[in-house]
Tab-separated table of C-alpha atoms in Angstrom:
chain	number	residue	atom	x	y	z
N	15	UNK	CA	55.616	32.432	-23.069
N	16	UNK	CA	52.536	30.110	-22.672
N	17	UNK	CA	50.553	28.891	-25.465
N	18	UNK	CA	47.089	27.228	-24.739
N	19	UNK	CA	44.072	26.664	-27.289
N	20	UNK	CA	40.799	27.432	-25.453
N	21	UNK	CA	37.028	28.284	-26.857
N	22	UNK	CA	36.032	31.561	-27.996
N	23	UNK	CA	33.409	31.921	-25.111
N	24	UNK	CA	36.407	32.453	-22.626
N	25	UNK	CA	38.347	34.782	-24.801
N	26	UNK	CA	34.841	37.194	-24.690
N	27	UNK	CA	34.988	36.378	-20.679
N	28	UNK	CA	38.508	37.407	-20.749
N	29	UNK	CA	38.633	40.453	-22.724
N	30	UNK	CA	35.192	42.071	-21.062
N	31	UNK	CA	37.619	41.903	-18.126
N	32	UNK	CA	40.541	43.663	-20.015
N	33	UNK	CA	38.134	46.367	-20.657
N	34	UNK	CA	36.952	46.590	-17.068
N	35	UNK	CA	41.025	47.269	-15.755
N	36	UNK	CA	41.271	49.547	-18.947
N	37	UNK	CA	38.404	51.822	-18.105
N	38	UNK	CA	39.524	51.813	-14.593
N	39	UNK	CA	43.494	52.752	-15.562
N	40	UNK	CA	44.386	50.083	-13.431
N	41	UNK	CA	47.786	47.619	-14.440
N	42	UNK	CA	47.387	44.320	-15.511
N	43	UNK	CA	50.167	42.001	-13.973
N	44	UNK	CA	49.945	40.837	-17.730
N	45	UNK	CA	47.599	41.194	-20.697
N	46	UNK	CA	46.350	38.252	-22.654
N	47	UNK	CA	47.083	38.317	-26.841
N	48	UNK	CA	45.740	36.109	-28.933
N	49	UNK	CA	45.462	35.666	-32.143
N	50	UNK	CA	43.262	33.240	-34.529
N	51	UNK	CA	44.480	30.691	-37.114
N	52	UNK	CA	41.340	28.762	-38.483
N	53	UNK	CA	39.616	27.478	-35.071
N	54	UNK	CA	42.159	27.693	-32.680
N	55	UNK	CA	42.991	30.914	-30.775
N	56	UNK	CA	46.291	31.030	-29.541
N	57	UNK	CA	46.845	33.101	-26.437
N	58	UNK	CA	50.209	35.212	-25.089
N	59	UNK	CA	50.984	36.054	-21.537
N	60	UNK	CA	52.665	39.649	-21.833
N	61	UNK	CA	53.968	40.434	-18.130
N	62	UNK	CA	53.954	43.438	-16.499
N	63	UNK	CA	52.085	44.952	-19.410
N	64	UNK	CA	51.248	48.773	-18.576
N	65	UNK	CA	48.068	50.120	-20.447
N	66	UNK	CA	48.227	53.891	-21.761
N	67	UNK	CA	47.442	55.724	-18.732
N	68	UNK	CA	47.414	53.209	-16.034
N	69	UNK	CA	48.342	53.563	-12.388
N	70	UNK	CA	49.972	50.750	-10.759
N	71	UNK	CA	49.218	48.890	-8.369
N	72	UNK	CA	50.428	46.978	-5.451
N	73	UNK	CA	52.566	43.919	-5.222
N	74	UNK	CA	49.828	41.547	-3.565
N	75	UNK	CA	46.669	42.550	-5.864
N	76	UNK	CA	49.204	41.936	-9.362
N	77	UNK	CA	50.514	38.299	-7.586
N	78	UNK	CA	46.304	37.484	-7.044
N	79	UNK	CA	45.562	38.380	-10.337
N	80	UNK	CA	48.224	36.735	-11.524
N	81	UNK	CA	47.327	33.744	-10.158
N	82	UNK	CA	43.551	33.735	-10.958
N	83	UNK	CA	44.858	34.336	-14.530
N	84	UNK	CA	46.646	31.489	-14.396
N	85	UNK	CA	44.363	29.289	-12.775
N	86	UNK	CA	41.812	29.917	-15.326
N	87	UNK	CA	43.345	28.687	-17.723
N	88	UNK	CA	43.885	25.394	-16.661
N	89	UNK	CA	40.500	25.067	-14.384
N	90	UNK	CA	42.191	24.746	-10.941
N	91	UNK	CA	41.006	27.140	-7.630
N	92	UNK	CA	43.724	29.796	-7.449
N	93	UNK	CA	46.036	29.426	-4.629
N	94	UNK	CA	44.283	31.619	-2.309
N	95	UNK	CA	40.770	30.035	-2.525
N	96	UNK	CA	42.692	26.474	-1.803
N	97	UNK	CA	44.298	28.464	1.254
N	98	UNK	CA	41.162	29.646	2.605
N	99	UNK	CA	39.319	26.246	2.473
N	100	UNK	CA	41.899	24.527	3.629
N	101	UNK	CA	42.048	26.793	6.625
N	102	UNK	CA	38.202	26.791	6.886
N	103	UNK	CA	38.361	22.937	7.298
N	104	UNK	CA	41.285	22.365	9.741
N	105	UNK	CA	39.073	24.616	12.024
N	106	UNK	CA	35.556	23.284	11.220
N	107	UNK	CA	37.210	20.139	12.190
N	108	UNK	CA	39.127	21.266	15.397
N	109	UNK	CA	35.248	22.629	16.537
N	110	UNK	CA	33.537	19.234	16.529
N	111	UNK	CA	33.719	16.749	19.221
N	112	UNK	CA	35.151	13.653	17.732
N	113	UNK	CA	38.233	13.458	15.673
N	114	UNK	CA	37.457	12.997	11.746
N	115	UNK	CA	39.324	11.060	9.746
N	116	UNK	CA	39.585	11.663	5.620
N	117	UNK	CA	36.710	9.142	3.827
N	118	UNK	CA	39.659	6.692	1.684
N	119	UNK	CA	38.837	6.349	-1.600
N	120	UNK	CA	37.413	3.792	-3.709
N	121	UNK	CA	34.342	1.457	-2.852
N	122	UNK	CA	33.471	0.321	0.734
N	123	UNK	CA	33.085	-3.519	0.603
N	124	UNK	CA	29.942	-5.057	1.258
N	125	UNK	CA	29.392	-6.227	4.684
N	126	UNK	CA	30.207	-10.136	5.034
N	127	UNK	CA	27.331	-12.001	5.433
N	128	UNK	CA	27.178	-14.338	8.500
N	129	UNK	CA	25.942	-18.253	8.310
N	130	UNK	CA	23.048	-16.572	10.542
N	131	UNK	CA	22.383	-14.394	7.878
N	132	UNK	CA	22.094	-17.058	5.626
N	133	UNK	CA	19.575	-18.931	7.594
N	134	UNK	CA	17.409	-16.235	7.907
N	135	UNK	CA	17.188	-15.343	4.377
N	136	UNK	CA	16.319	-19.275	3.609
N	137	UNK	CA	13.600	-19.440	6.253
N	138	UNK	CA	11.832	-16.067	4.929
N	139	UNK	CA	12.300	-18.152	1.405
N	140	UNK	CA	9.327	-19.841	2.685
N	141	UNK	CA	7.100	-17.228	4.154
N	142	UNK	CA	6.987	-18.158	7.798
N	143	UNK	CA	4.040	-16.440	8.836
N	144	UNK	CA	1.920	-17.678	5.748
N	145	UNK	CA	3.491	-20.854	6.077
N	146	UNK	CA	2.243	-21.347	9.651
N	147	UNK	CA	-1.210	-20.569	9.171
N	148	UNK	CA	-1.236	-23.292	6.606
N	149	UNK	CA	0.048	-26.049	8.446
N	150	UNK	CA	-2.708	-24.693	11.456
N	151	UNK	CA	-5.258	-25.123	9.045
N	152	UNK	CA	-4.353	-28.864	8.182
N	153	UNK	CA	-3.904	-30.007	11.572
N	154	UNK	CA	-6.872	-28.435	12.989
N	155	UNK	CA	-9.110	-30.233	10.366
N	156	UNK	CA	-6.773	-33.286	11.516
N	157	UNK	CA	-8.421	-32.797	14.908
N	158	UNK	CA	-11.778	-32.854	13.424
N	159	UNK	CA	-12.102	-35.904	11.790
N	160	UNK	CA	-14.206	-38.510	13.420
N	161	UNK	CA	-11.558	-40.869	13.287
N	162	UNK	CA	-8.408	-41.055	15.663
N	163	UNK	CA	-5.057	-41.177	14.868
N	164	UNK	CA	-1.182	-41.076	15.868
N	165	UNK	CA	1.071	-38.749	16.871
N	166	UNK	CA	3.288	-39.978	14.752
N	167	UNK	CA	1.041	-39.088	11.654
N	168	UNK	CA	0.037	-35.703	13.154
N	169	UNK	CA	3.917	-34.781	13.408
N	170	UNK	CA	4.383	-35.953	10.128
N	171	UNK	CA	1.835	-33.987	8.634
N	172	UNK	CA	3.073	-30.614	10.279
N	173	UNK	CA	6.571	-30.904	8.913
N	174	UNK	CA	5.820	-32.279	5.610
N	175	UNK	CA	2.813	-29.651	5.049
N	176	UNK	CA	5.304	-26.612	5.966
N	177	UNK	CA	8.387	-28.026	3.984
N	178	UNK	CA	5.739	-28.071	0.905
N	179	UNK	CA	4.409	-24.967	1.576
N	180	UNK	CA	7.690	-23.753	2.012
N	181	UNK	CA	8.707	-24.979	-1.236
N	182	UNK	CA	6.044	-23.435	-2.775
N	183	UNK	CA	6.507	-19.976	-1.349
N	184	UNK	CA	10.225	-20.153	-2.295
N	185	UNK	CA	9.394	-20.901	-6.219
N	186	UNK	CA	7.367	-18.024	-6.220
N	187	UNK	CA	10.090	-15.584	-4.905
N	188	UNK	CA	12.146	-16.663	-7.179
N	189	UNK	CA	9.989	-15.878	-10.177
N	190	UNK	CA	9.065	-12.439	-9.024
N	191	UNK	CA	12.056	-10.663	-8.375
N	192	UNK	CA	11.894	-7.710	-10.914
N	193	UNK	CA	8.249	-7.318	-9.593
N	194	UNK	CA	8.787	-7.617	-6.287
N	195	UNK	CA	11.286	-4.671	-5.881
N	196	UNK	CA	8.241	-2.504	-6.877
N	197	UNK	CA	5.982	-3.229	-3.827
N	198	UNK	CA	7.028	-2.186	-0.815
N	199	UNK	CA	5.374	-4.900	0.866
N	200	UNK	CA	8.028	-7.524	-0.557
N	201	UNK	CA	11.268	-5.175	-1.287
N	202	UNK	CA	12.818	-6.533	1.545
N	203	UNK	CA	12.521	-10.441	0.229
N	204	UNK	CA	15.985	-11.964	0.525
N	205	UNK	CA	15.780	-12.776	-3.673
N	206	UNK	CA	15.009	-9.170	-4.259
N	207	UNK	CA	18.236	-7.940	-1.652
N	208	UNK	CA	20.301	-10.200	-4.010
N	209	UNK	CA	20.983	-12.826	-0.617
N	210	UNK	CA	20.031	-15.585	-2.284
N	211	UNK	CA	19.884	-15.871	-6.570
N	212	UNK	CA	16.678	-17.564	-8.169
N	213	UNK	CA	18.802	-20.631	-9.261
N	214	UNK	CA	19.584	-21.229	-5.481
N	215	UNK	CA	15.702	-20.399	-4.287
N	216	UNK	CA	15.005	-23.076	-6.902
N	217	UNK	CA	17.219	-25.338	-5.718
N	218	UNK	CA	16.282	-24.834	-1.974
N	219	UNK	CA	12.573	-25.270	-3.227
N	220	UNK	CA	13.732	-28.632	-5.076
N	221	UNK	CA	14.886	-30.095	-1.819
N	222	UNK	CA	12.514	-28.607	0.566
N	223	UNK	CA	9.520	-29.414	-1.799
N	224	UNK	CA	10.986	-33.162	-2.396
N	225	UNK	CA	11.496	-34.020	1.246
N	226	UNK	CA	8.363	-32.797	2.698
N	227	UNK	CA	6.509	-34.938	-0.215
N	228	UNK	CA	8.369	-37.820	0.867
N	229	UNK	CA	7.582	-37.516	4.729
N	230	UNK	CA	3.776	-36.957	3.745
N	231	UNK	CA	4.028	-40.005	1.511
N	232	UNK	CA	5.827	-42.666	3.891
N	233	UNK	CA	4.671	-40.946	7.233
N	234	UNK	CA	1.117	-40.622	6.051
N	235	UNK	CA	-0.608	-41.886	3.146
N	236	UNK	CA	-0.446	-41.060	-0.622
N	237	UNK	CA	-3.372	-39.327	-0.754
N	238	UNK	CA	-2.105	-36.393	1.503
N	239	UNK	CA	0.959	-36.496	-0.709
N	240	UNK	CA	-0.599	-36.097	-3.619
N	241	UNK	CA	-2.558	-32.704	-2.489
N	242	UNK	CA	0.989	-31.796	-1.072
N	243	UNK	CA	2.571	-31.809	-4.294
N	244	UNK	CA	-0.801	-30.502	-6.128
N	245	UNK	CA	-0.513	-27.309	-3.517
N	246	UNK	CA	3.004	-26.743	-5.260
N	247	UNK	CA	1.915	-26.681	-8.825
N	248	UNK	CA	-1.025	-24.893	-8.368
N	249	UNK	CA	0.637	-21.836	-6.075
N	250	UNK	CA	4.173	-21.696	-7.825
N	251	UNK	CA	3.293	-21.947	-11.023
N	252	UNK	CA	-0.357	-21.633	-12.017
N	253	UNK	CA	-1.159	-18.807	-9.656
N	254	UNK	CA	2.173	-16.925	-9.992
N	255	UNK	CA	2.014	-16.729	-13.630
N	256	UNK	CA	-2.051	-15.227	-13.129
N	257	UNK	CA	-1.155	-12.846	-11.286
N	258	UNK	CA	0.420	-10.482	-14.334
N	259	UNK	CA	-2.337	-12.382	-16.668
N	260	UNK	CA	-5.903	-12.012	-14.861
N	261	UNK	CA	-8.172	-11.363	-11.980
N	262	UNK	CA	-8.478	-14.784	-11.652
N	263	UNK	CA	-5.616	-15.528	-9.866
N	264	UNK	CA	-7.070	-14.760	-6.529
N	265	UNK	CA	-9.921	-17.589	-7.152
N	266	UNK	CA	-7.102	-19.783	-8.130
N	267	UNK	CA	-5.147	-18.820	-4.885
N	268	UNK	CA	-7.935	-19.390	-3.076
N	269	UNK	CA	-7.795	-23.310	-3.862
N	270	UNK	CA	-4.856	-23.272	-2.631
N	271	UNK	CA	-5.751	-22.168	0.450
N	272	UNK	CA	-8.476	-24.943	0.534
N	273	UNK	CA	-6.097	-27.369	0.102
N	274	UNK	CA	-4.399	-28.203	3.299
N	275	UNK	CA	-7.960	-28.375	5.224
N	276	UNK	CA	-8.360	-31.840	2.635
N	277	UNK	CA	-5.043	-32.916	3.787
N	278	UNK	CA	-5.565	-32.771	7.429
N	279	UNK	CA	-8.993	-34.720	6.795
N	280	UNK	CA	-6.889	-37.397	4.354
N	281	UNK	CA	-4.663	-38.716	6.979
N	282	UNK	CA	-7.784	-40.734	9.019
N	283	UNK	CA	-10.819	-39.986	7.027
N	284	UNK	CA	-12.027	-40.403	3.523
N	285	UNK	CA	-12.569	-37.115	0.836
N	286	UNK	CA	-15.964	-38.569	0.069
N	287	UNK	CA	-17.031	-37.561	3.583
N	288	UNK	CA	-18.861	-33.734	3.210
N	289	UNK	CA	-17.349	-31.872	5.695
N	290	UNK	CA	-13.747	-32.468	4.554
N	291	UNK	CA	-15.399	-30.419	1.990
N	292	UNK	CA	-17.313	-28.292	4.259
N	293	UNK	CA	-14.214	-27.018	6.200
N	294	UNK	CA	-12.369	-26.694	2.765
N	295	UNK	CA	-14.991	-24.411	1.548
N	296	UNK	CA	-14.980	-22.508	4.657
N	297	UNK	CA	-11.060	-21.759	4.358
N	298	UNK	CA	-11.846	-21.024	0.124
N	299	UNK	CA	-14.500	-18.355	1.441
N	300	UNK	CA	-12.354	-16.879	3.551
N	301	UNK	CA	-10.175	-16.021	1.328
N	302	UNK	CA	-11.831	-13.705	-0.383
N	303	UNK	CA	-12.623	-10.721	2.335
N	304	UNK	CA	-9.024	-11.282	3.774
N	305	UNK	CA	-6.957	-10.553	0.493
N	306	UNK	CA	-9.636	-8.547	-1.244
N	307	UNK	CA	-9.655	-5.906	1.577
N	308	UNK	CA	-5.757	-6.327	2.059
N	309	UNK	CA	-5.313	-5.972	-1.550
N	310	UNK	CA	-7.667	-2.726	-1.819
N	311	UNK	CA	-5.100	-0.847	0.040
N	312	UNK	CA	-1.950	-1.307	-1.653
N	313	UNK	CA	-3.390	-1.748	-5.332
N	314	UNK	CA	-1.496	1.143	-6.494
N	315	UNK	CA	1.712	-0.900	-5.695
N	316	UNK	CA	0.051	-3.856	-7.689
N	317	UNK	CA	-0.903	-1.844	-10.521
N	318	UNK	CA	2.790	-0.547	-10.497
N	319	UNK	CA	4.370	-3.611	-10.274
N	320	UNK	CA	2.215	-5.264	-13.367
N	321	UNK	CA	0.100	-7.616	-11.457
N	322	UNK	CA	-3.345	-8.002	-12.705
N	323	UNK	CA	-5.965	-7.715	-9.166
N	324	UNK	CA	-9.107	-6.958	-8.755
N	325	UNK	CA	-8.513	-4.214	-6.185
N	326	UNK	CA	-7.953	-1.502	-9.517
N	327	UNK	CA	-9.430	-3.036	-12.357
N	328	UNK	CA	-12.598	-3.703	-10.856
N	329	UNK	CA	-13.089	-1.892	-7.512
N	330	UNK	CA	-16.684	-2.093	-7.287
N	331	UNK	CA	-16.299	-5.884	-8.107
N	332	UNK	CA	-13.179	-6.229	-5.735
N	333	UNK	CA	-15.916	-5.196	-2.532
N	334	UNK	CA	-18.540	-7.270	-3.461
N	335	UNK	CA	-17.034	-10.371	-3.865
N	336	UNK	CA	-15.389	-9.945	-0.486
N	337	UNK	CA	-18.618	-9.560	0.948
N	338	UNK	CA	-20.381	-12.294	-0.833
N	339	UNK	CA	-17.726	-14.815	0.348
N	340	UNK	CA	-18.399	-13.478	4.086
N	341	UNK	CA	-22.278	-14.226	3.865
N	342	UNK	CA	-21.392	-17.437	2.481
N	343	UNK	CA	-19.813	-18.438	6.018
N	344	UNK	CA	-23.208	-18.542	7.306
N	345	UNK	CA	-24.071	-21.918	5.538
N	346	UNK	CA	-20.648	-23.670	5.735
N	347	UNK	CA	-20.324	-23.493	9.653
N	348	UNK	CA	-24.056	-24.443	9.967
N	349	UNK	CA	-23.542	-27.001	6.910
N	350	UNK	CA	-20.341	-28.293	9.376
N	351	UNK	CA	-23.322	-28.950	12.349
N	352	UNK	CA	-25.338	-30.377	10.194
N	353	UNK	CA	-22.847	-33.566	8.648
N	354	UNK	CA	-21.805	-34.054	12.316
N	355	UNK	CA	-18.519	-32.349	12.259
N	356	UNK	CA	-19.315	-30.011	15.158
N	357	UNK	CA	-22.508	-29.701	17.631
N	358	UNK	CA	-25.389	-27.534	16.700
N	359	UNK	CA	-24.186	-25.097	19.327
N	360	UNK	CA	-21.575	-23.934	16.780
N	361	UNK	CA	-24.079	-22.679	14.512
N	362	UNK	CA	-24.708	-20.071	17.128
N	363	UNK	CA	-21.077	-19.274	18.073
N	364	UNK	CA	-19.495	-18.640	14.787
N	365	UNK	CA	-22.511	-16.744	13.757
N	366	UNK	CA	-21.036	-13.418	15.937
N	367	UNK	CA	-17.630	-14.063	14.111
N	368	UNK	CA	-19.739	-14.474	10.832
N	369	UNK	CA	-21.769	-11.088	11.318
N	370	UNK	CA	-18.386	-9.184	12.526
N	371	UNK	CA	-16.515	-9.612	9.187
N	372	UNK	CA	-19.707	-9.290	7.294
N	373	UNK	CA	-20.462	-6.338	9.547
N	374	UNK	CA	-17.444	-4.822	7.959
N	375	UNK	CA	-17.225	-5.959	4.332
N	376	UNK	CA	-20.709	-4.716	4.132
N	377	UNK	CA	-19.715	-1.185	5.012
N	378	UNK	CA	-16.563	-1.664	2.790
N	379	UNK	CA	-18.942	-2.638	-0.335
N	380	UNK	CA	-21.241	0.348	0.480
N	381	UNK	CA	-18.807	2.965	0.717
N	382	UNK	CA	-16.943	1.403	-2.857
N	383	UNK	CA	-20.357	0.841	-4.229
N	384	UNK	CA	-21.306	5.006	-3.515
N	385	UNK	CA	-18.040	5.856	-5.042
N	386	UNK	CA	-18.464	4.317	-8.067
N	387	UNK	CA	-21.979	5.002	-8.599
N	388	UNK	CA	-22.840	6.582	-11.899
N	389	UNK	CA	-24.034	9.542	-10.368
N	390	UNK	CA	-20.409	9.981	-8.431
N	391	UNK	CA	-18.208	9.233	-11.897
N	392	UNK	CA	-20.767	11.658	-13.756
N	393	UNK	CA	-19.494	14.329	-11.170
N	394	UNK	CA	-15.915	13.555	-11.670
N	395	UNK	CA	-15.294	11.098	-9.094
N	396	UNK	CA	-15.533	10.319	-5.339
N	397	UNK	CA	-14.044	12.722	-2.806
N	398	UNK	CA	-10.607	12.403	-0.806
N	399	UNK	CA	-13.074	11.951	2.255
N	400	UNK	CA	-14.537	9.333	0.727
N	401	UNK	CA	-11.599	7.416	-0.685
N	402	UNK	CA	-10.443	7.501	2.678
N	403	UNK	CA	-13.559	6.318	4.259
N	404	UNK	CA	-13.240	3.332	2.114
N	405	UNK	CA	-9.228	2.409	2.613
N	406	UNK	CA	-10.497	2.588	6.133
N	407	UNK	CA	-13.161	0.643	6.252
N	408	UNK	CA	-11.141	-2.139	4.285
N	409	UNK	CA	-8.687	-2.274	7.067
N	410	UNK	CA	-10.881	-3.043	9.658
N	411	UNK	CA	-12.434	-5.952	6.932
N	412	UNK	CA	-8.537	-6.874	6.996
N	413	UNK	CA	-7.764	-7.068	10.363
N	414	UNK	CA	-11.053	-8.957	11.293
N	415	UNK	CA	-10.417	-11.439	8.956
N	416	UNK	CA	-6.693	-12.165	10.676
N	417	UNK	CA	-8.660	-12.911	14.074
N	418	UNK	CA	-11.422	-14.411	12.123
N	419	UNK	CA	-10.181	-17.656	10.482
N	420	UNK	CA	-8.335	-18.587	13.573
N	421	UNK	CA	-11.286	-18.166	15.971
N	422	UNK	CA	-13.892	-19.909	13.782
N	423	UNK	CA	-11.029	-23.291	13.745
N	424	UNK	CA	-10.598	-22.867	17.443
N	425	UNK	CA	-14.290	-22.737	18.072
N	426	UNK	CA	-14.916	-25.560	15.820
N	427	UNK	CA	-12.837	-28.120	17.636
N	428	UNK	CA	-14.549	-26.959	21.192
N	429	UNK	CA	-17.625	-27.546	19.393
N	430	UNK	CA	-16.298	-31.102	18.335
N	431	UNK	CA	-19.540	-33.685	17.337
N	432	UNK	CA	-19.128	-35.913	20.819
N	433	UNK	CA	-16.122	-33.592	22.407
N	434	UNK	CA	-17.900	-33.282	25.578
N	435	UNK	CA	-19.590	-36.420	26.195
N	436	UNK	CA	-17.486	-38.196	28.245
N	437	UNK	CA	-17.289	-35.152	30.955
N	438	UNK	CA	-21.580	-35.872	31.083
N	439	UNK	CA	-21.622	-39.199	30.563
């Protein structure tokens, strides 16, 4: 005898099927009784049980239902279904082409990660690619100051501008790490994979951000050490902590992208010249139509992630001011001619640069400004067509300002004041 206490909703299961056998006179290999004390229901295997009336049956069906009796009452597969899917996965195994082996238990490890691992993960700390185009922005003002000097001092300023801008870059990935993991733009960051902790970004940014401060300070001059260190305050902490805050941390990150033009003027040249701050404006303008339009298509991930940009809380405002910025390149390369930085030939050159972005935020602006007329809102908003029309057009705006900012510096220094006078002279 075998005594088991079990819910009430099985006994119903199981005595439904006693009355199925009992209307068909068939014999049970046993019959279930139970009786109830209080809340438990205490059940009685009766074997070879014959109802009134019933015909028996073979030895093979009474030892199955015997055993799916059994089974069911305490959960297992009976010992048939095991037998089958046993069977059915020795041969689906024996039909593949490669021998399988059971999956152990328990946890995989984690891969061990290599020194070279390592290294990676600290140089994309720093944001290479962003960290380049800074320290080409520096020296190419470098080589447009009137006044000569070392190779010593350029060297200098390349490694100390992209240890501080590397120090910079690493601050801020170590603030953002619980934002960052909502963008797919910046999942992959080696913070957000868990690589390397905050404490240690901090710590690399300490050492990074000290050293290249240094080398501008001893290899250089103050001055360019001073707007070194000023470019770390300003993007770590002023303009990271914006972001979540206001729309005004893209004007704020836009100083710091005029920044490094000042320093590569600093090292022969004085600030009070005007086009250290003609060049300076030209990289603060250009900010604007390369991040706007970047920003416009990925502002749902913004918005998602809690950062406060332009793109979605003002989209209307978000074109505009990318195009406003573009027309104001006009002036600055002709205001560069006219202090004597470049050659008045310049004027004409960077004007088909000029009109190509503007070309492009223009049509970006239109297309936001016709789907957030008054009239479109009134009719429940701008169609899918038109949305798209606009995320298109604000790629191109994108992807012309990547070529953009990089031509314009290149032309500049062909179009040197006095570059090609000593070829005519």
């Amino acid at each position: 005898m075998m005594k088991r206490t079990v819910s009430p909703s099985f006994i119903r299961s199981m005595a439904s099927a006693s009355c199925f056998y009992s209307s068909n006179k068939v014999l049970l290999p046993s019959v279930i009784n139970f009786s109830r004390s209080g809340t438990e229901f205490k059940l009685q295997f009766i074997p070879n049980y014959r109802l009134p009336g019933s015909r028996p049956i073979v030895t093979d069906t009474a030892h199955v239902l015997e055993q799916v009796g059994r089974k069911a009452l305490t959960c297992q597969p009976s010992d048939s279904v095991c037998q089958q899917k046993d069977s059915k996965d020795f041969h689906d195994r024996q039909a593949l082409p490669f021998t399988v082996k059971p999956k152990e238990k328990g946890t995989k490890p984690a891969r061990v990660l290599s020194t070279k691992d390592y290294i990676r993960a600290y140089v994309a700390l720093t944001k290479p690619n962003l960290t380049f185009l800074v320290m080409l922005s520096s020296i190419s003002t470098y080589a447009l100051t009137p006044n000569s000097a070392g190779i010593a001092e350029l060297v200098f300023l390349s490694i100390g501008t992209m240890l501080c801008s590397g120090a910079a870059n690493a601050i801020n990935m170590g603030r953002e790490p619980n934002y960052d993991k909502m963008m797919v733009r910046t999942s992959a960051r080696p913070v957000v994979r868990g690589i390397v902790s905050p404490k240690e970004a901090f710590t690399f940014a300490g050492i990074t951000g000290t050293i290249g401060t240094a080398i501008l300070y001893f290899g250089v001059n103050p001055t360019v050490a001073g707007l070194g260190f000023l470019n770390i305050v300003l993007y770590s902490w002023i303009y990271t902590s914006l972001k979540r805050k206001s729309i005004l941390n893209t004007w704020v990150g836009a100083i710091v992208g005029a920044i490094p033009p000042l320093m590569g003027w600093a090292v022969s040249s004085s600030l009070a010249d005007p086009g250290a701050w003609c060049l300076a404006a030209l990289l603060y303008a250009w900010q604007f139509p390369h991040f706007n339009s970047l920003s416009h298509n990925i502002r749902s991930e913004y918005k998602r992630a809690g950062y406060v940009m332009t793109a979605f809380e003002n989209p209307k405002l978000n074109a505009r001011v990318a195009l406003r910025y573009s027309f104001l390149m006009f002036p600055i390369c002709f205001g560069l001619a006219y202090f004597n930085v470049t050659d008045p030939y310049f004027v004409l050159d960077s004007s088909l640069l000029n009109g190509w972005m503007s070309y492009w935020t223009f049509k970006f602006w239109l297309q936001q400004a016709s789907n957030y007329s008054r009239k479109t809102l009134a009719a429940g908003g701008a169609s899918q067509a038109a949305v798209e029309l606009a995320n298109g057009y604000a790629r191109k705006a994108f992807w012309c300002s990547v070529w953009h900012l990089p031509g314009i510096l290149v032309l500049a220094m062909l179009h040197k004041k006095g570059q090609w006078d000593r070829f005519f002279s």
